[in-house]
């Protein structure tokens, strides 16, 4: 049961971010920032992910995996409150703190899966991804209704509460880890992941799928509102988008169970985003349908990306380093997407050009999936789990 608490951690790694998208028009009007700055606000957590990820393995060595997770939840709660209630500067500073906290959790979760569920990595990662996607959907769906009752600041601050709850229930796991036997040394000598071609392919896939996901959660509500959809309906649509992702995240591990190759899973997961973006460009009246299709792709891709990190790492230490690398560079790539999309929309007066640019990224991701899904050359030395 203590091992299963990692699912509660995963639940907290998305709603503090996805709640922002539906509220961007309110935030922009209240604080006085244009679409380009709103895009930067949406991307700032990703830049924080990128900045903190390479150092998480050092944090975990100092605090232990369990201690680092506790610190993550407390930091997330603090950043959420700062972002909501400390003025214009606090909005930006708190967003950075929120991003840093979630970045630490993002890196540690695949490592915990590798350590605690080594025989069921793909299935466990699918469940974790479903928890993350479900919480992301919840954050999007309740953002506007909560802002009606509490204002946008209260709607954002609410997400400090579940983080504090998880921090509280995590304490018994820290005590259990303190009384457990020390871990055995890694069976494989660790070669720097920065020198491994497989690590770069996993990183590319992680970054490309993150770019498409964060574009959608940041800007789909705004795109729909400009096409005449009500603010409340856009929040509901984004909720359905993420529920489709949750279902896909639970389904995609079926393609990853056998053998060491995940090509079929990576390609299958990447295809719906291409279809969804094509639909949004050429048949925008069916926007709800294309959002569901795209959502299924982003949910499945998250499960595949996190599984690849856990499967390709040969030990817990190497998995932490690979996770840090993939999420550092990957989220730098992802951070550029919403900002450029906002600036491109501002320059062109519409969203067609931005959707076309993200479509190109989705096509590159589809090609990358073929190579990232292939087993590493030394796969014979270890089983994928």
GROMACS .gro file of C-alpha atoms in nm, residues 80-363:
model
  284
   80UNK     CA    1   0.060   2.746  -0.549
   81UNK     CA    2  -0.024   2.989  -0.269
   82UNK     CA    3   0.250   3.235  -0.368
   83UNK     CA    4   0.130   3.236  -0.729
   84UNK     CA    5  -0.226   3.317  -0.631
   85UNK     CA    6  -0.196   3.573  -0.354
   86UNK     CA    7   0.128   3.770  -0.369
   87UNK     CA    8   0.059   4.011  -0.652
   88UNK     CA    9   0.206   4.053  -0.999
   89UNK     CA   10   0.559   3.947  -0.900
   90UNK     CA   11   0.425   3.656  -0.699
   91UNK     CA   12   0.229   3.534  -1.001
   92UNK     CA   13   0.553   3.479  -1.190
   93UNK     CA   14   0.765   3.369  -0.894
   94UNK     CA   15   0.502   3.126  -0.769
   95UNK     CA   16   0.466   2.980  -1.117
   96UNK     CA   17   0.841   2.910  -1.119
   97UNK     CA   18   0.820   2.740  -0.778
   98UNK     CA   19   0.523   2.530  -0.891
   99UNK     CA   20   0.715   2.427  -1.202
  100UNK     CA   21   1.028   2.337  -1.005
  101UNK     CA   22   0.830   2.121  -0.764
  102UNK     CA   23   0.646   1.938  -1.039
  103UNK     CA   24   0.973   1.899  -1.230
  104UNK     CA   25   1.127   1.711  -0.938
  105UNK     CA   26   0.822   1.486  -0.916
  106UNK     CA   27   0.825   1.425  -1.291
  107UNK     CA   28   1.180   1.293  -1.273
  108UNK     CA   29   1.135   1.081  -0.962
  109UNK     CA   30   0.812   0.903  -1.060
  110UNK     CA   31   0.966   0.687  -1.338
  111UNK     CA   32   1.249   0.596  -1.099
  112UNK     CA   33   1.006   0.485  -0.830
  113UNK     CA   34   0.824   0.276  -1.090
  114UNK     CA   35   1.154   0.119  -1.197
  115UNK     CA   36   1.240   0.037  -0.835
  116UNK     CA   37   0.904  -0.072  -0.694
  117UNK     CA   38   0.728  -0.220  -1.000
  118UNK     CA   39   1.016  -0.360  -1.205
  119UNK     CA   40   0.812  -0.656  -1.332
  120UNK     CA   41   0.515  -0.444  -1.442
  121UNK     CA   42   0.668  -0.120  -1.568
  122UNK     CA   43   0.444  -0.059  -1.870
  123UNK     CA   44   0.120  -0.140  -1.688
  124UNK     CA   45   0.213   0.066  -1.384
  125UNK     CA   46   0.322   0.359  -1.597
  126UNK     CA   47  -0.007   0.345  -1.784
  127UNK     CA   48  -0.195   0.370  -1.454
  128UNK     CA   49   0.031   0.654  -1.338
  129UNK     CA   50  -0.025   0.838  -1.665
  130UNK     CA   51  -0.400   0.788  -1.624
  131UNK     CA   52  -0.383   0.943  -1.277
  132UNK     CA   53  -0.187   1.237  -1.415
  133UNK     CA   54  -0.423   1.281  -1.708
  134UNK     CA   55  -0.735   1.250  -1.492
  135UNK     CA   56  -0.608   1.514  -1.251
  136UNK     CA   57  -0.513   1.736  -1.544
  137UNK     CA   58  -0.868   1.696  -1.677
  138UNK     CA   59  -1.014   1.778  -1.338
  139UNK     CA   60  -0.798   2.090  -1.311
  140UNK     CA   61  -0.922   2.211  -1.649
  141UNK     CA   62  -1.286   2.127  -1.587
  142UNK     CA   63  -1.329   2.295  -1.249
  143UNK     CA   64  -1.114   2.602  -1.318
  144UNK     CA   65  -1.388   2.828  -1.453
  145UNK     CA   66  -1.666   2.715  -1.213
  146UNK     CA   67  -1.431   2.760  -0.920
  147UNK     CA   68  -1.326   3.102  -1.046
  148UNK     CA   69  -1.694   3.204  -1.056
  149UNK     CA   70  -1.714   3.128  -0.685
  150UNK     CA   71  -1.364   3.211  -0.563
  151UNK     CA   72  -1.209   3.426  -0.834
  152UNK     CA   73  -0.921   3.304  -1.048
  153UNK     CA   74  -0.682   3.337  -0.754
  154UNK     CA   75  -0.890   3.106  -0.536
  155UNK     CA   76  -0.932   2.862  -0.824
  156UNK     CA   77  -0.554   2.833  -0.856
  157UNK     CA   78  -0.483   2.831  -0.482
  158UNK     CA   79  -0.718   2.537  -0.428
  159UNK     CA   80  -0.457   2.293  -0.565
  160UNK     CA   81  -0.233   2.349  -0.264
  161UNK     CA   82  -0.475   2.139  -0.057
  162UNK     CA   83  -0.427   1.798  -0.226
  163UNK     CA   84  -0.050   1.849  -0.228
  164UNK     CA   85  -0.053   1.902   0.148
  165UNK     CA   86  -0.272   1.593   0.196
  166UNK     CA   87  -0.027   1.379  -0.001
  167UNK     CA   88   0.265   1.522   0.199
  168UNK     CA   89   0.088   1.411   0.516
  169UNK     CA   90   0.013   1.056   0.400
  170UNK     CA   91   0.366   1.025   0.256
  171UNK     CA   92   0.528   1.044   0.602
  172UNK     CA   93   0.471   0.673   0.685
  173UNK     CA   94   0.651   0.580   0.364
  174UNK     CA   95   0.955   0.783   0.472
  175UNK     CA   96   0.958   0.597   0.803
  176UNK     CA   97   0.932   0.263   0.623
  177UNK     CA   98   1.219   0.355   0.392
  178UNK     CA   99   1.435   0.459   0.689
  179UNK     CA  100   1.392   0.117   0.849
  180UNK     CA  101   1.448  -0.078   0.527
  181UNK     CA  102   1.777  -0.234   0.421
  182UNK     CA  103   2.001  -0.008   0.212
  183UNK     CA  104   1.965  -0.061  -0.164
  184UNK     CA  105   2.208  -0.287  -0.345
  185UNK     CA  106   2.461  -0.128  -0.579
  186UNK     CA  107   2.359  -0.104  -0.944
  187UNK     CA  108   2.424  -0.419  -1.141
  188UNK     CA  109   2.547  -0.223  -1.441
  189UNK     CA  110   2.826   0.036  -1.445
  190UNK     CA  111   2.664   0.370  -1.517
  191UNK     CA  112   2.773   0.533  -1.843
  192UNK     CA  113   2.667   0.895  -1.878
  193UNK     CA  114   2.327   0.908  -2.042
  194UNK     CA  115   2.441   1.214  -2.234
  195UNK     CA  116   2.663   0.980  -2.439
  196UNK     CA  117   2.389   0.727  -2.517
  197UNK     CA  118   2.206   0.755  -2.854
  198UNK     CA  119   1.903   0.581  -2.706
  199UNK     CA  120   1.879   0.849  -2.437
  200UNK     CA  121   1.871   1.121  -2.702
  201UNK     CA  122   1.592   0.945  -2.890
  202UNK     CA  123   1.386   0.908  -2.572
  203UNK     CA  124   1.453   1.275  -2.495
  204UNK     CA  125   1.337   1.383  -2.842
  205UNK     CA  126   1.015   1.183  -2.811
  206UNK     CA  127   0.952   1.324  -2.463
  207UNK     CA  128   1.001   1.682  -2.581
  208UNK     CA  129   0.791   1.654  -2.895
  209UNK     CA  130   0.494   1.492  -2.722
  210UNK     CA  131   0.516   1.745  -2.440
  211UNK     CA  132   0.511   2.030  -2.692
  212UNK     CA  133   0.186   1.914  -2.848
  213UNK     CA  134   0.028   1.845  -2.509
  214UNK     CA  135   0.110   2.182  -2.355
  215UNK     CA  136   0.003   2.367  -2.668
  216UNK     CA  137  -0.338   2.202  -2.639
  217UNK     CA  138  -0.394   2.257  -2.267
  218UNK     CA  139  -0.274   2.617  -2.291
  219UNK     CA  140  -0.447   2.738  -2.606
  220UNK     CA  141  -0.736   2.509  -2.703
  221UNK     CA  142  -0.978   2.696  -2.472
  222UNK     CA  143  -0.875   3.031  -2.623
  223UNK     CA  144  -0.902   2.894  -2.978
  224UNK     CA  145  -1.252   2.764  -2.909
  225UNK     CA  146  -1.364   3.089  -2.745
  226UNK     CA  147  -1.254   3.285  -3.050
  227UNK     CA  148  -1.469   3.049  -3.258
  228UNK     CA  149  -1.776   3.125  -3.050
  229UNK     CA  150  -1.766   2.855  -2.779
  230UNK     CA  151  -1.858   2.974  -2.429
  231UNK     CA  152  -1.595   2.993  -2.157
  232UNK     CA  153  -1.767   2.726  -1.948
  233UNK     CA  154  -1.800   2.494  -2.247
  234UNK     CA  155  -1.429   2.525  -2.329
  235UNK     CA  156  -1.344   2.408  -1.978
  236UNK     CA  157  -1.575   2.110  -2.020
  237UNK     CA  158  -1.429   2.032  -2.361
  238UNK     CA  159  -1.078   2.036  -2.219
  239UNK     CA  160  -1.197   1.799  -1.948
  240UNK     CA  161  -1.325   1.555  -2.212
  241UNK     CA  162  -0.997   1.599  -2.403
  242UNK     CA  163  -0.804   1.482  -2.098
  243UNK     CA  164  -1.046   1.200  -2.015
  244UNK     CA  165  -0.983   1.064  -2.364
  245UNK     CA  166  -0.613   1.081  -2.278
  246UNK     CA  167  -0.669   0.891  -1.955
  247UNK     CA  168  -0.846   0.608  -2.136
  248UNK     CA  169  -0.570   0.593  -2.396
  249UNK     CA  170  -0.301   0.588  -2.125
  250UNK     CA  171  -0.466   0.282  -1.970
  251UNK     CA  172  -0.499   0.110  -2.310
  252UNK     CA  173  -0.159   0.168  -2.470
  253UNK     CA  174   0.039  -0.067  -2.236
  254UNK     CA  175  -0.128  -0.359  -2.414
  255UNK     CA  176   0.105  -0.284  -2.706
  256UNK     CA  177   0.410  -0.271  -2.478
  257UNK     CA  178   0.382  -0.599  -2.292
  258UNK     CA  179   0.580  -0.832  -2.512
  259UNK     CA  180   0.939  -0.808  -2.630
  260UNK     CA  181   1.180  -0.518  -2.599
  261UNK     CA  182   1.044  -0.307  -2.888
  262UNK     CA  183   0.790  -0.032  -2.826
  263UNK     CA  184   0.772   0.092  -3.187
  264UNK     CA  185   0.409  -0.015  -3.235
  265UNK     CA  186   0.304   0.160  -2.915
  266UNK     CA  187   0.497   0.479  -2.989
  267UNK     CA  188   0.362   0.509  -3.346
  268UNK     CA  189   0.006   0.422  -3.244
  269UNK     CA  190   0.017   0.682  -2.965
  270UNK     CA  191   0.156   0.954  -3.194
  271UNK     CA  192  -0.090   0.918  -3.483
  272UNK     CA  193  -0.408   1.064  -3.321
  273UNK     CA  194  -0.243   1.402  -3.261
  274UNK     CA  195  -0.168   1.435  -3.632
  275UNK     CA  196  -0.528   1.348  -3.717
  276UNK     CA  197  -0.667   1.583  -3.454
  277UNK     CA  198  -0.461   1.881  -3.572
  278UNK     CA  199  -0.554   1.819  -3.935
  279UNK     CA  200  -0.918   1.820  -3.830
  280UNK     CA  201  -0.885   2.141  -3.629
  281UNK     CA  202  -0.734   2.313  -3.934
  282UNK     CA  203  -0.960   2.182  -4.211
  283UNK     CA  204  -1.286   2.103  -4.029
  284UNK     CA  205  -1.298   2.340  -3.730
  285UNK     CA  206  -1.675   2.303  -3.688
  286UNK     CA  207  -1.604   1.955  -3.551
  287UNK     CA  208  -1.359   2.094  -3.297
  288UNK     CA  209  -1.495   1.888  -3.008
  289UNK     CA  210  -1.436   1.564  -3.201
  290UNK     CA  211  -1.082   1.660  -3.302
  291UNK     CA  212  -1.005   1.758  -2.945
  292UNK     CA  213  -1.104   1.411  -2.825
  293UNK     CA  214  -0.887   1.250  -3.094
  294UNK     CA  215  -0.589   1.470  -3.007
  295UNK     CA  216  -0.644   1.409  -2.637
  296UNK     CA  217  -0.626   1.033  -2.681
  297UNK     CA  218  -0.292   1.081  -2.854
  298UNK     CA  219  -0.138   1.302  -2.586
  299UNK     CA  220  -0.250   1.068  -2.307
  300UNK     CA  221  -0.109   0.762  -2.481
  301UNK     CA  222   0.214   0.942  -2.567
  302UNK     CA  223   0.273   1.042  -2.206
  303UNK     CA  224   0.240   0.678  -2.099
  304UNK     CA  225   0.481   0.567  -2.374
  305UNK     CA  226   0.734   0.842  -2.296
  306UNK     CA  227   0.744   0.763  -1.923
  307UNK     CA  228   0.759   0.390  -1.995
  308UNK     CA  229   1.053   0.439  -2.230
  309UNK     CA  230   1.240   0.623  -1.954
  310UNK     CA  231   1.182   0.340  -1.706
  311UNK     CA  232   1.248   0.062  -1.957
  312UNK     CA  233   1.567   0.205  -2.104
  313UNK     CA  234   1.731   0.280  -1.769
  314UNK     CA  235   1.936  -0.019  -1.649
  315UNK     CA  236   1.927   0.077  -1.281
  316UNK     CA  237   1.746   0.321  -1.054
  317UNK     CA  238   2.040   0.561  -1.068
  318UNK     CA  239   2.058   0.553  -1.447
  319UNK     CA  240   1.680   0.585  -1.473
  320UNK     CA  241   1.690   0.900  -1.260
  321UNK     CA  242   1.963   1.047  -1.482
  322UNK     CA  243   1.778   0.951  -1.801
  323UNK     CA  244   1.456   1.096  -1.661
  324UNK     CA  245   1.637   1.418  -1.572
  325UNK     CA  246   1.792   1.445  -1.918
  326UNK     CA  247   1.472   1.364  -2.107
  327UNK     CA  248   1.262   1.603  -1.904
  328UNK     CA  249   1.520   1.881  -1.898
  329UNK     CA  250   1.580   1.903  -2.272
  330UNK     CA  251   1.232   1.779  -2.349
  331UNK     CA  252   1.060   2.054  -2.154
  332UNK     CA  253   1.283   2.322  -2.303
  333UNK     CA  254   1.144   2.207  -2.637
  334UNK     CA  255   0.790   2.202  -2.496
  335UNK     CA  256   0.820   2.549  -2.344
  336UNK     CA  257   0.884   2.708  -2.682
  337UNK     CA  258   0.558   2.579  -2.828
  338UNK     CA  259   0.293   2.777  -2.636
  339UNK     CA  260   0.497   3.098  -2.644
  340UNK     CA  261   0.558   3.088  -3.020
  341UNK     CA  262   0.200   2.982  -3.081
  342UNK     CA  263   0.072   3.283  -2.887
  343UNK     CA  264   0.307   3.521  -3.066
  344UNK     CA  265   0.222   3.371  -3.405
  345UNK     CA  266  -0.151   3.405  -3.335
  346UNK     CA  267  -0.098   3.764  -3.225
  347UNK     CA  268   0.098   3.842  -3.543
  348UNK     CA  269  -0.145   3.673  -3.784
  349UNK     CA  270  -0.471   3.755  -3.611
  350UNK     CA  271  -0.581   3.391  -3.600
  351UNK     CA  272  -0.482   3.042  -3.497
  352UNK     CA  273  -0.445   2.860  -3.831
  353UNK     CA  274  -0.073   2.928  -3.860
  354UNK     CA  275  -0.012   2.815  -3.501
  355UNK     CA  276  -0.206   2.493  -3.557
  356UNK     CA  277  -0.003   2.431  -3.873
  357UNK     CA  278   0.325   2.474  -3.686
  358UNK     CA  279   0.218   2.227  -3.415
  359UNK     CA  280   0.109   1.986  -3.689
  360UNK     CA  281   0.465   1.988  -3.823
  361UNK     CA  282   0.593   1.907  -3.474
  362UNK     CA  283   0.342   1.621  -3.446
  363UNK     CA  284   0.465   1.479  -3.778
   0.00000   0.00000   0.00000
